[in-house]
mmCIF file of C-alpha atoms in Angstrom:
data_model
loop_
_atom_site.group_PDB
_atom_site.id
_atom_site.type_symbol
_atom_site.label_atom_id
_atom_site.label_comp_id
_atom_site.label_asym_id
_atom_site.label_seq_id
_atom_site.Cartn_x
_atom_site.Cartn_y
_atom_site.Cartn_z
ATOM 1 C CA UNK A 1360 116.738 -21.255 65.434
ATOM 2 C CA UNK A 1361 116.110 -24.936 64.798
ATOM 3 C CA UNK A 1362 116.413 -28.029 66.938
ATOM 4 C CA UNK A 1363 114.571 -29.672 69.798
ATOM 5 C CA UNK A 1364 114.127 -28.598 73.397
ATOM 6 C CA UNK A 1365 114.490 -30.521 76.629
ATOM 7 C CA UNK A 1366 114.845 -29.526 80.249
ATOM 8 C CA UNK A 1367 113.282 -27.094 82.679
ATOM 9 C CA UNK A 1368 112.051 -23.553 82.158
ATOM 10 C CA UNK A 1369 113.728 -20.819 84.143
ATOM 11 C CA UNK A 1370 111.783 -20.269 87.326
ATOM 12 C CA UNK A 1371 111.101 -23.953 87.972
ATOM 13 C CA UNK A 1372 108.178 -24.603 85.619
ATOM 14 C CA UNK A 1373 108.937 -27.804 83.750
ATOM 15 C CA UNK A 1374 108.265 -28.188 80.065
ATOM 16 C CA UNK A 1375 106.470 -31.442 80.884
ATOM 17 C CA UNK A 1376 104.050 -29.519 83.103
ATOM 18 C CA UNK A 1377 103.393 -26.867 80.464
ATOM 19 C CA UNK A 1378 102.804 -29.456 77.766
ATOM 20 C CA UNK A 1379 100.451 -31.379 80.073
ATOM 21 C CA UNK A 1380 98.368 -28.221 80.444
ATOM 22 C CA UNK A 1381 98.258 -27.963 76.641
ATOM 23 C CA UNK A 1382 97.262 -31.613 76.282
ATOM 24 C CA UNK A 1383 94.495 -31.266 78.841
ATOM 25 C CA UNK A 1384 93.255 -28.151 77.039
ATOM 26 C CA UNK A 1385 93.203 -30.069 73.749
ATOM 27 C CA UNK A 1386 91.053 -32.805 75.312
ATOM 28 C CA UNK A 1387 88.267 -30.273 75.868
ATOM 29 C CA UNK A 1388 87.594 -30.251 72.135
ATOM 30 C CA UNK A 1389 85.599 -32.769 70.079
ATOM 31 C CA UNK A 1390 87.155 -35.390 67.851
ATOM 32 C CA UNK A 1391 86.362 -35.323 64.170
ATOM 33 C CA UNK A 1392 87.690 -34.118 60.837
ATOM 34 C CA UNK A 1393 90.309 -31.954 62.576
ATOM 35 C CA UNK A 1394 92.898 -32.998 65.162
ATOM 36 C CA UNK A 1395 92.698 -32.118 68.835
ATOM 37 C CA UNK A 1396 95.050 -29.213 69.548
ATOM 38 C CA UNK A 1397 95.892 -27.342 72.734
ATOM 39 C CA UNK A 1398 97.964 -24.174 73.239
ATOM 40 C CA UNK A 1399 99.525 -22.495 76.266
ATOM 41 C CA UNK A 1400 101.240 -19.113 76.626
ATOM 42 C CA UNK A 1401 103.763 -18.639 79.420
ATOM 43 C CA UNK A 1402 105.242 -15.421 80.730
ATOM 44 C CA UNK A 1403 108.968 -14.977 81.183
ATOM 45 C CA UNK A 1404 110.407 -15.297 84.708
ATOM 46 C CA UNK A 1405 111.665 -12.189 86.461
ATOM 47 C CA UNK A 1406 113.330 -11.257 89.739
ATOM 48 C CA UNK A 1407 111.435 -13.159 92.413
ATOM 49 C CA UNK A 1408 108.775 -14.138 89.864
ATOM 50 C CA UNK A 1409 108.690 -17.579 88.183
ATOM 51 C CA UNK A 1410 107.457 -18.257 84.675
ATOM 52 C CA UNK A 1411 103.741 -18.944 84.726
ATOM 53 C CA UNK A 1412 100.908 -19.975 82.443
ATOM 54 C CA UNK A 1413 98.962 -16.845 81.485
ATOM 55 C CA UNK A 1414 96.638 -18.188 78.763
ATOM 56 C CA UNK A 1415 95.378 -21.495 77.385
ATOM 57 C CA UNK A 1416 93.388 -22.357 74.289
ATOM 58 C CA UNK A 1417 91.958 -25.322 72.422
ATOM 59 C CA UNK A 1418 90.321 -26.121 69.127
ATOM 60 C CA UNK A 1419 86.557 -26.607 69.354
ATOM 61 C CA UNK A 1420 86.098 -28.380 66.033
ATOM 62 C CA UNK A 1421 86.004 -27.709 62.322
ATOM 63 C CA UNK A 1422 85.364 -24.085 61.408
ATOM 64 C CA UNK A 1423 86.203 -22.652 64.844
ATOM 65 C CA UNK A 1424 89.263 -20.705 65.989
ATOM 66 C CA UNK A 1425 92.405 -22.790 66.235
ATOM 67 C CA UNK A 1426 93.993 -23.369 69.624
ATOM 68 C CA UNK A 1427 96.702 -20.753 69.083
ATOM 69 C CA UNK A 1428 94.175 -18.055 68.196
ATOM 70 C CA UNK A 1429 92.013 -19.019 71.182
ATOM 71 C CA UNK A 1430 94.997 -18.663 73.536
ATOM 72 C CA UNK A 1431 96.147 -15.423 71.904
ATOM 73 C CA UNK A 1432 92.735 -13.820 72.440
ATOM 74 C CA UNK A 1433 92.980 -14.555 76.169
ATOM 75 C CA UNK A 1434 96.572 -13.355 76.215
ATOM 76 C CA UNK A 1435 95.717 -9.999 74.655
ATOM 77 C CA UNK A 1436 92.770 -9.536 77.019
ATOM 78 C CA UNK A 1437 95.145 -9.954 79.963
ATOM 79 C CA UNK A 1438 97.453 -7.162 78.808
ATOM 80 C CA UNK A 1439 100.626 -9.286 78.925
ATOM 81 C CA UNK A 1440 103.949 -8.428 77.285
ATOM 82 C CA UNK A 1441 104.230 -10.476 74.066
ATOM 83 C CA UNK A 1442 107.941 -9.916 73.543
ATOM 84 C CA UNK A 1443 108.851 -11.956 76.637
ATOM 85 C CA UNK A 1444 106.178 -14.663 76.271
ATOM 86 C CA UNK A 1445 106.389 -18.161 74.807
ATOM 87 C CA UNK A 1446 103.636 -19.977 72.903
ATOM 88 C CA UNK A 1447 103.474 -23.753 73.395
ATOM 89 C CA UNK A 1448 101.350 -25.861 71.019
ATOM 90 C CA UNK A 1449 100.689 -29.603 70.868
ATOM 91 C CA UNK A 1450 100.711 -29.439 67.035
ATOM 92 C CA UNK A 1451 102.861 -27.279 64.766
ATOM 93 C CA UNK A 1452 101.014 -24.052 63.873
ATOM 94 C CA UNK A 1453 99.383 -24.195 60.443
ATOM 95 C CA UNK A 1454 100.332 -21.948 57.526
ATOM 96 C CA UNK A 1455 97.332 -22.395 55.239
ATOM 97 C CA UNK A 1456 93.880 -20.913 54.848
ATOM 98 C CA UNK A 1457 90.914 -23.261 55.178
ATOM 99 C CA UNK A 1458 87.722 -22.400 57.022
ATOM 100 C CA UNK A 1459 89.943 -20.144 59.164
ATOM 101 C CA UNK A 1460 93.082 -18.169 58.455
ATOM 102 C CA UNK A 1461 96.659 -19.402 59.019
ATOM 103 C CA UNK A 1462 97.824 -19.501 62.620
ATOM 104 C CA UNK A 1463 101.227 -18.196 61.537
ATOM 105 C CA UNK A 1464 99.631 -14.870 60.647
ATOM 106 C CA UNK A 1465 97.969 -14.591 64.051
ATOM 107 C CA UNK A 1466 101.222 -15.457 65.827
ATOM 108 C CA UNK A 1467 103.248 -12.912 63.854
ATOM 109 C CA UNK A 1468 100.641 -10.223 64.516
ATOM 110 C CA UNK A 1469 100.696 -10.973 68.267
ATOM 111 C CA UNK A 1470 104.295 -9.904 68.798
ATOM 112 C CA UNK A 1471 105.252 -13.181 70.497
ATOM 113 C CA UNK A 1472 108.799 -14.118 69.510
ATOM 114 C CA UNK A 1473 109.168 -17.627 70.955
ATOM 115 C CA UNK A 1474 107.219 -20.750 69.889
ATOM 116 C CA UNK A 1475 107.499 -24.388 70.978
ATOM 117 C CA UNK A 1476 105.517 -27.229 69.395
ATOM 118 C CA UNK A 1477 105.344 -30.950 70.099
ATOM 119 C CA UNK A 1478 104.220 -32.687 66.898
ATOM 120 C CA UNK A 1479 105.004 -31.682 63.322
ATOM 121 C CA UNK A 1480 101.958 -30.824 61.196
ATOM 122 C CA UNK A 1481 101.256 -33.917 59.056
ATOM 123 C CA UNK A 1482 99.182 -32.165 56.384
ATOM 124 C CA UNK A 1483 101.933 -31.829 53.808
ATOM 125 C CA UNK A 1484 102.916 -28.844 51.693
ATOM 126 C CA UNK A 1485 100.025 -26.669 52.887
ATOM 127 C CA UNK A 1486 100.479 -27.514 56.538
ATOM 128 C CA UNK A 1487 103.183 -26.632 59.041
ATOM 129 C CA UNK A 1488 104.212 -23.044 59.639
ATOM 130 C CA UNK A 1489 107.432 -23.448 61.625
ATOM 131 C CA UNK A 1490 109.563 -22.511 58.621
ATOM 132 C CA UNK A 1491 107.602 -19.311 57.987
ATOM 133 C CA UNK A 1492 107.863 -18.271 61.622
ATOM 134 C CA UNK A 1493 111.607 -18.930 61.663
ATOM 135 C CA UNK A 1494 112.018 -16.940 58.454
ATOM 136 C CA UNK A 1495 110.321 -14.041 60.229
ATOM 137 C CA UNK A 1496 112.940 -14.205 62.982
ATOM 138 C CA UNK A 1497 111.037 -16.083 65.693
ATOM 139 C CA UNK A 1498 112.719 -18.611 67.967
ATOM 140 C CA UNK A 1499 110.807 -21.766 66.952
ATOM 141 C CA UNK A 1500 111.723 -25.220 68.229
ATOM 142 C CA UNK A 1501 110.171 -28.667 68.212
ATOM 143 C CA UNK A 1502 110.064 -30.418 71.564
ATOM 144 C CA UNK A 1503 111.978 -33.649 72.065
ATOM 145 C CA UNK A 1504 110.424 -37.032 71.342
ATOM 146 C CA UNK A 1505 109.840 -37.940 74.989
ATOM 147 C CA UNK A 1506 108.088 -34.650 75.681
ATOM 148 C CA UNK A 1507 106.015 -34.950 72.514
ATOM 149 C CA UNK A 1508 104.649 -38.407 73.363
ATOM 150 C CA UNK A 1509 101.436 -37.306 75.123
ATOM 151 C CA UNK A 1510 100.707 -34.772 72.372
ATOM 152 C CA UNK A 1511 101.233 -37.413 69.684
ATOM 153 C CA UNK A 1512 98.918 -39.829 71.507
ATOM 154 C CA UNK A 1513 96.131 -37.222 71.409
ATOM 155 C CA UNK A 1514 95.463 -37.872 67.744
ATOM 156 C CA UNK A 1515 96.488 -41.461 67.109
ATOM 157 C CA UNK A 1516 93.247 -42.457 65.381
ATOM 158 C CA UNK A 1517 92.984 -39.166 63.501
ATOM 159 C CA UNK A 1518 96.476 -39.719 62.121
ATOM 160 C CA UNK A 1519 95.620 -43.325 61.229
ATOM 161 C CA UNK A 1520 92.546 -42.170 59.302
ATOM 162 C CA UNK A 1521 94.540 -39.497 57.519
ATOM 163 C CA UNK A 1522 97.333 -41.916 56.607
ATOM 164 C CA UNK A 1523 94.726 -44.315 55.202
ATOM 165 C CA UNK A 1524 93.140 -41.533 53.144
ATOM 166 C CA UNK A 1525 89.722 -41.985 54.738
ATOM 167 C CA UNK A 1526 87.347 -39.916 56.891
ATOM 168 C CA UNK A 1527 87.364 -39.946 60.670
ATOM 169 C CA UNK A 1528 84.577 -42.302 61.794
ATOM 170 C CA UNK A 1529 82.355 -41.968 64.872
ATOM 171 C CA UNK A 1530 80.102 -44.799 66.035
ATOM 172 C CA UNK A 1531 76.775 -44.377 67.874
ATOM 173 C CA UNK A 1532 75.190 -46.961 70.163
ATOM 174 C CA UNK A 1533 72.138 -46.321 72.373
ATOM 175 C CA UNK A 1534 71.253 -49.365 74.460
ATOM 176 C CA UNK A 1535 69.546 -50.660 77.572
ATOM 177 C CA UNK A 1536 71.331 -52.026 80.621
ATOM 178 C CA UNK A 1537 71.075 -55.528 79.158
ATOM 179 C CA UNK A 1538 72.520 -54.387 75.830
ATOM 180 C CA UNK A 1539 69.294 -54.172 73.784
ATOM 181 C CA UNK A 1540 68.633 -51.544 71.108
ATOM 182 C CA UNK A 1541 64.936 -52.407 70.729
ATOM 183 C CA UNK A 1542 62.260 -54.539 72.322
ATOM 184 C CA UNK A 1543 61.153 -57.881 70.891
ATOM 185 C CA UNK A 1544 58.332 -56.165 68.971
ATOM 186 C CA UNK A 1545 60.807 -53.736 67.361
ATOM 187 C CA UNK A 1546 59.930 -50.639 69.385
ATOM 188 C CA UNK A 1547 62.955 -48.515 70.211
ATOM 189 C CA UNK A 1548 61.715 -44.944 70.736
ATOM 190 C CA UNK A 1549 62.914 -43.975 73.140
ATOM 191 C CA UNK A 1550 65.518 -46.077 74.952
ATOM 192 C CA UNK A 1551 67.483 -43.001 75.993
ATOM 193 C CA UNK A 1552 66.208 -39.706 77.337
ATOM 194 C CA UNK A 1553 66.178 -36.122 75.997
ATOM 195 C CA UNK A 1554 69.671 -35.192 77.208
ATOM 196 C CA UNK A 1555 71.267 -38.172 75.472
ATOM 197 C CA UNK A 1556 69.349 -37.455 72.274
ATOM 198 C CA UNK A 1557 70.425 -33.809 72.465
ATOM 199 C CA UNK A 1558 74.074 -34.851 72.541
ATOM 200 C CA UNK A 1559 73.546 -37.326 69.690
ATOM 201 C CA UNK A 1560 71.990 -34.617 67.518
ATOM 202 C CA UNK A 1561 74.882 -32.258 68.274
ATOM 203 C CA UNK A 1562 77.259 -34.972 67.051
ATOM 204 C CA UNK A 1563 75.134 -35.349 63.903
ATOM 205 C CA UNK A 1564 75.477 -31.621 63.242
ATOM 206 C CA UNK A 1565 79.253 -31.810 62.887
ATOM 207 C CA UNK A 1566 79.562 -34.818 60.564
ATOM 208 C CA UNK A 1567 79.394 -34.933 56.772
ATOM 209 C CA UNK A 1568 77.319 -38.107 56.512
ATOM 210 C CA UNK A 1569 75.262 -40.503 58.654
ATOM 211 C CA UNK A 1570 75.380 -44.167 57.648
ATOM 212 C CA UNK A 1571 72.632 -46.654 58.445
ATOM 213 C CA UNK A 1572 71.638 -50.043 57.081
ATOM 214 C CA UNK A 1573 68.600 -50.875 54.999
ATOM 215 C CA UNK A 1574 67.078 -52.667 57.982
ATOM 216 C CA UNK A 1575 67.090 -49.479 60.054
ATOM 217 C CA UNK A 1576 65.459 -47.489 57.260
ATOM 218 C CA UNK A 1577 62.726 -50.081 56.674
ATOM 219 C CA UNK A 1578 62.009 -50.673 60.371
ATOM 220 C CA UNK A 1579 62.360 -47.170 61.863
ATOM 221 C CA UNK A 1580 61.786 -44.742 58.966
ATOM 222 C CA UNK A 1581 64.406 -42.339 60.434
ATOM 223 C CA UNK A 1582 64.852 -38.711 59.384
ATOM 224 C CA UNK A 1583 68.645 -38.670 59.947
ATOM 225 C CA UNK A 1584 68.652 -34.902 60.435
ATOM 226 C CA UNK A 1585 70.426 -32.937 63.140
ATOM 227 C CA UNK A 1586 67.802 -31.168 65.238
ATOM 228 C CA UNK A 1587 67.681 -28.902 68.270
ATOM 229 C CA UNK A 1588 65.366 -29.376 71.265
ATOM 230 C CA UNK A 1589 62.640 -27.269 69.651
ATOM 231 C CA UNK A 1590 62.661 -29.424 66.517
ATOM 232 C CA UNK A 1591 64.414 -26.898 64.298
ATOM 233 C CA UNK A 1592 67.299 -28.161 62.228
ATOM 234 C CA UNK A 1593 70.947 -27.176 62.591
ATOM 235 C CA UNK A 1594 72.107 -24.931 59.724
ATOM 236 C CA UNK A 1595 74.418 -27.612 58.305
ATOM 237 C CA UNK A 1596 72.893 -31.048 57.762
ATOM 238 C CA UNK A 1597 74.664 -34.396 57.200
ATOM 239 C CA UNK A 1598 74.120 -36.449 54.050
ATOM 240 C CA UNK A 1599 72.007 -39.572 54.801
ATOM 241 C CA UNK A 1600 73.692 -42.718 53.465
ATOM 242 C CA UNK A 1601 72.235 -46.227 53.319
ATOM 243 C CA UNK A 1602 74.418 -49.290 52.997
ATOM 244 C CA UNK A 1603 72.926 -52.642 51.998
ATOM 245 C CA UNK A 1604 71.290 -54.478 49.123
ATOM 246 C CA UNK A 1605 67.555 -54.002 49.701
ATOM 247 C CA UNK A 1606 65.675 -51.140 48.088
ATOM 248 C CA UNK A 1607 64.569 -48.395 50.473
ATOM 249 C CA UNK A 1608 61.772 -45.854 49.889
ATOM 250 C CA UNK A 1609 64.066 -42.831 50.262
ATOM 251 C CA UNK A 1610 65.871 -40.647 47.777
ATOM 252 C CA UNK A 1611 69.117 -40.986 49.700
ATOM 253 C CA UNK A 1612 72.591 -41.954 48.653
ATOM 254 C CA UNK A 1613 72.739 -45.759 48.779
ATOM 255 C CA UNK A 1614 75.844 -47.910 48.482
ATOM 256 C CA UNK A 1615 74.751 -51.438 47.624
ATOM 257 C CA UNK A 1616 77.258 -53.292 49.751
ATOM 258 C CA UNK A 1617 77.721 -54.589 53.290
ATOM 259 C CA UNK A 1618 81.492 -54.024 53.107
ATOM 260 C CA UNK A 1619 82.609 -50.805 54.875
ATOM 261 C CA UNK A 1620 85.582 -50.437 52.502
ATOM 262 C CA UNK A 1621 83.203 -50.445 49.537
ATOM 263 C CA UNK A 1622 80.994 -47.912 51.298
ATOM 264 C CA UNK A 1623 83.994 -45.623 51.748
ATOM 265 C CA UNK A 1624 84.821 -46.010 48.065
ATOM 266 C CA UNK A 1625 81.220 -45.163 47.158
ATOM 267 C CA UNK A 1626 81.321 -42.000 49.236
ATOM 268 C CA UNK A 1627 84.605 -40.940 47.656
ATOM 269 C CA UNK A 1628 83.113 -41.499 44.207
ATOM 270 C CA UNK A 1629 80.170 -39.183 45.009
ATOM 271 C CA UNK A 1630 82.401 -36.141 44.823
ATOM 272 C CA UNK A 1631 81.839 -32.874 46.595
ATOM 273 C CA UNK A 1632 81.171 -30.548 48.059
ATOM 274 C CA UNK A 1633 80.136 -32.190 51.308
ATOM 275 C CA UNK A 1634 78.170 -30.304 53.980
ATOM 276 C CA UNK A 1635 81.242 -28.954 55.739
ATOM 277 C CA UNK A 1636 83.192 -28.363 52.533
ATOM 278 C CA UNK A 1637 85.695 -30.455 50.641
ATOM 279 C CA UNK A 1638 85.611 -32.891 47.756
ATOM 280 C CA UNK A 1639 85.568 -35.869 50.121
ATOM 281 C CA UNK A 1640 83.848 -36.348 53.498
ATOM 282 C CA UNK A 1641 86.000 -35.620 56.532
ATOM 283 C CA UNK A 1642 83.802 -37.134 59.233
ATOM 284 C CA UNK A 1643 81.274 -39.985 59.183
ATOM 285 C CA UNK A 1644 78.766 -41.142 61.795
ATOM 286 C CA UNK A 1645 77.731 -44.798 61.939
ATOM 287 C CA UNK A 1646 74.288 -45.040 63.536
ATOM 288 C CA UNK A 1647 73.560 -48.645 62.709
ATOM 289 C CA UNK A 1648 71.782 -50.889 63.155
ATOM 290 C CA UNK A 1649 73.755 -53.520 65.010
ATOM 291 C CA UNK A 1650 74.963 -55.356 61.901
ATOM 292 C CA UNK A 1651 76.268 -52.187 60.287
ATOM 293 C CA UNK A 1652 78.052 -50.873 63.391
ATOM 294 C CA UNK A 1653 79.559 -54.302 64.041
ATOM 295 C CA UNK A 1654 80.902 -54.502 60.495
ATOM 296 C CA UNK A 1655 82.664 -51.145 60.836
ATOM 297 C CA UNK A 1656 84.070 -52.099 64.250
ATOM 298 C CA UNK A 1657 85.278 -55.457 62.954
ATOM 299 C CA UNK A 1658 87.032 -53.679 60.076
ATOM 300 C CA UNK A 1659 88.797 -51.395 62.599
ATOM 301 C CA UNK A 1660 87.196 -48.362 60.981
ATOM 302 C CA UNK A 1661 85.484 -46.854 64.032
ATOM 303 C CA UNK A 1662 87.808 -44.234 65.509
ATOM 304 C CA UNK A 1663 85.588 -43.236 68.421
ATOM 305 C CA UNK A 1664 82.386 -44.683 69.856
ATOM 306 C CA UNK A 1665 79.676 -42.932 71.862
ATOM 307 C CA UNK A 1666 77.683 -45.414 73.954
ATOM 308 C CA UNK A 1667 74.483 -44.009 75.465
ATOM 309 C CA UNK A 1668 73.639 -46.368 78.328
ATOM 310 C CA UNK A 1669 70.054 -46.215 79.567
ATOM 311 C CA UNK A 1670 69.024 -47.472 83.052
ATOM 312 C CA UNK A 1671 66.346 -49.864 81.864
ATOM 313 C CA UNK A 1672 66.162 -53.609 81.295
ATOM 314 C CA UNK A 1673 64.290 -54.686 78.176
ATOM 315 C CA UNK A 1674 64.700 -58.452 78.333
ATOM 316 C CA UNK A 1675 64.241 -59.735 74.794
ATOM 317 C CA UNK A 1676 65.180 -57.885 71.617
ATOM 318 C CA UNK A 1677 68.114 -57.248 69.292
ATOM 319 C CA UNK A 1678 71.465 -56.601 70.920
ATOM 320 C CA UNK A 1679 73.519 -53.527 70.185
ATOM 321 C CA UNK A 1680 76.261 -55.446 68.397
ATOM 322 C CA UNK A 1681 76.333 -58.607 66.311
ATOM 323 C CA UNK A 1682 79.772 -59.948 67.142
ATOM 324 C CA UNK A 1683 81.434 -63.240 66.242
ATOM 325 C CA UNK A 1684 80.792 -66.027 68.742
ATOM 326 C CA UNK A 1685 84.117 -65.937 70.585
ATOM 327 C CA UNK A 1686 84.845 -68.885 72.834
ATOM 328 C CA UNK A 1687 87.287 -67.306 75.274
ATOM 329 C CA UNK A 1688 87.768 -63.942 76.958
ATOM 330 C CA UNK A 1689 91.106 -63.478 75.229
ATOM 331 C CA UNK A 1690 89.278 -63.083 71.905
ATOM 332 C CA UNK A 1691 87.258 -60.106 73.115
ATOM 333 C CA UNK A 1692 87.709 -56.718 71.448
ATOM 334 C CA UNK A 1693 89.063 -54.076 73.821
ATOM 335 C CA UNK A 1694 88.304 -50.368 73.515
ATOM 336 C CA UNK A 1695 89.735 -47.544 75.626
ATOM 337 C CA UNK A 1696 87.961 -44.823 77.594
ATOM 338 C CA UNK A 1697 88.402 -41.483 75.825
ATOM 339 C CA UNK A 1698 88.508 -38.251 77.822
ATOM 340 C CA UNK A 1699 88.160 -35.978 74.781
ATOM 341 C CA UNK A 1700 85.099 -33.693 74.842
ATOM 342 C CA UNK A 1701 83.325 -35.581 77.663
ATOM 343 C CA UNK A 1702 86.098 -35.793 80.257
ATOM 344 C CA UNK A 1703 85.316 -39.495 80.651
ATOM 345 C CA UNK A 1704 81.990 -41.207 81.462
ATOM 346 C CA UNK A 1705 79.342 -38.521 81.855
ATOM 347 C CA UNK A 1706 75.780 -38.392 83.104
ATOM 348 C CA UNK A 1707 73.161 -37.153 80.633
ATOM 349 C CA UNK A 1708 69.894 -36.952 82.519
ATOM 350 C CA UNK A 1709 69.165 -40.514 83.646
ATOM 351 C CA UNK A 1710 71.531 -41.982 81.032
ATOM 352 C CA UNK A 1711 75.306 -42.393 81.059
ATOM 353 C CA UNK A 1712 77.477 -41.454 78.103
ATOM 354 C CA UNK A 1713 80.573 -43.600 77.673
ATOM 355 C CA UNK A 1714 83.123 -42.282 75.173
ATOM 356 C CA UNK A 1715 85.515 -44.869 73.760
ATOM 357 C CA UNK A 1716 88.329 -45.006 71.254
ATOM 358 C CA UNK A 1717 89.899 -47.964 69.488
#
């Protein structure tokens, strides 16, 4: 069966409420090379018993179980009847094999016969699985545009990056209360505490490349590895990338340009495979310094920004961003609080993590 769905589920549970549960589940996952996806399974109503949510799932990032599989595992553990259940997904189930198998196969094996999804899979010929599920006799429908709005908004920047043919880009900014990233003498280790650094290293572990400027390399001599608390390295390490014109004493990939677009072109020209697979990078991390991060922000190429705010006042020293000298508040750049992964502003030891999206 084709078409879209509107209205209220039998038993009084609205489709809006079910989809909101799926959206909130999706927001528990991290942003990156893959979209945020949430899934919900509802039971059928019966005499004196309304339809209810019996399982939820979400995608935890590249290489992990997709949201549908996560929800199906909970569903099976609960011993529910699949023939009378409905699977709701914020994004059309996939029908291709990447780092995990196709969700269509898991759905067909589950015995569930009814599927609802909000947003069509945008990945092209190897993407959406609605047609395969329908061909197998399942009742599969796409939700109406109004219902799909919150699910579509989940991945606005991810879709923009995909449409532009570029990686998803995360920015990193660790600063003092007065917006400094180092003292006047150049010392910067450490502005933030262990908990903030732990989170930053976890973010490093899931990206394909970390980009810094020549100034950062010459001043700080960074390692740019993803490390655990005990100093051991994560099993998958990002590629260190330097952008800028000065020579640096490291055998790292260097793109001799200050233009983020040219840096992206240089990374594409490198070829693959990248740490997490693929001929092109799927996720980049911009760690700075201030000139580099500002250039990527000004080019509207930062899809999410983690700001690690430390409770100290440095006084003099470089600021976290080098922004044009605007003359009025109306010229300021506005970012939006992002609830994905962090649930909003979050305390990390004595620091505060602020997660933003463009």
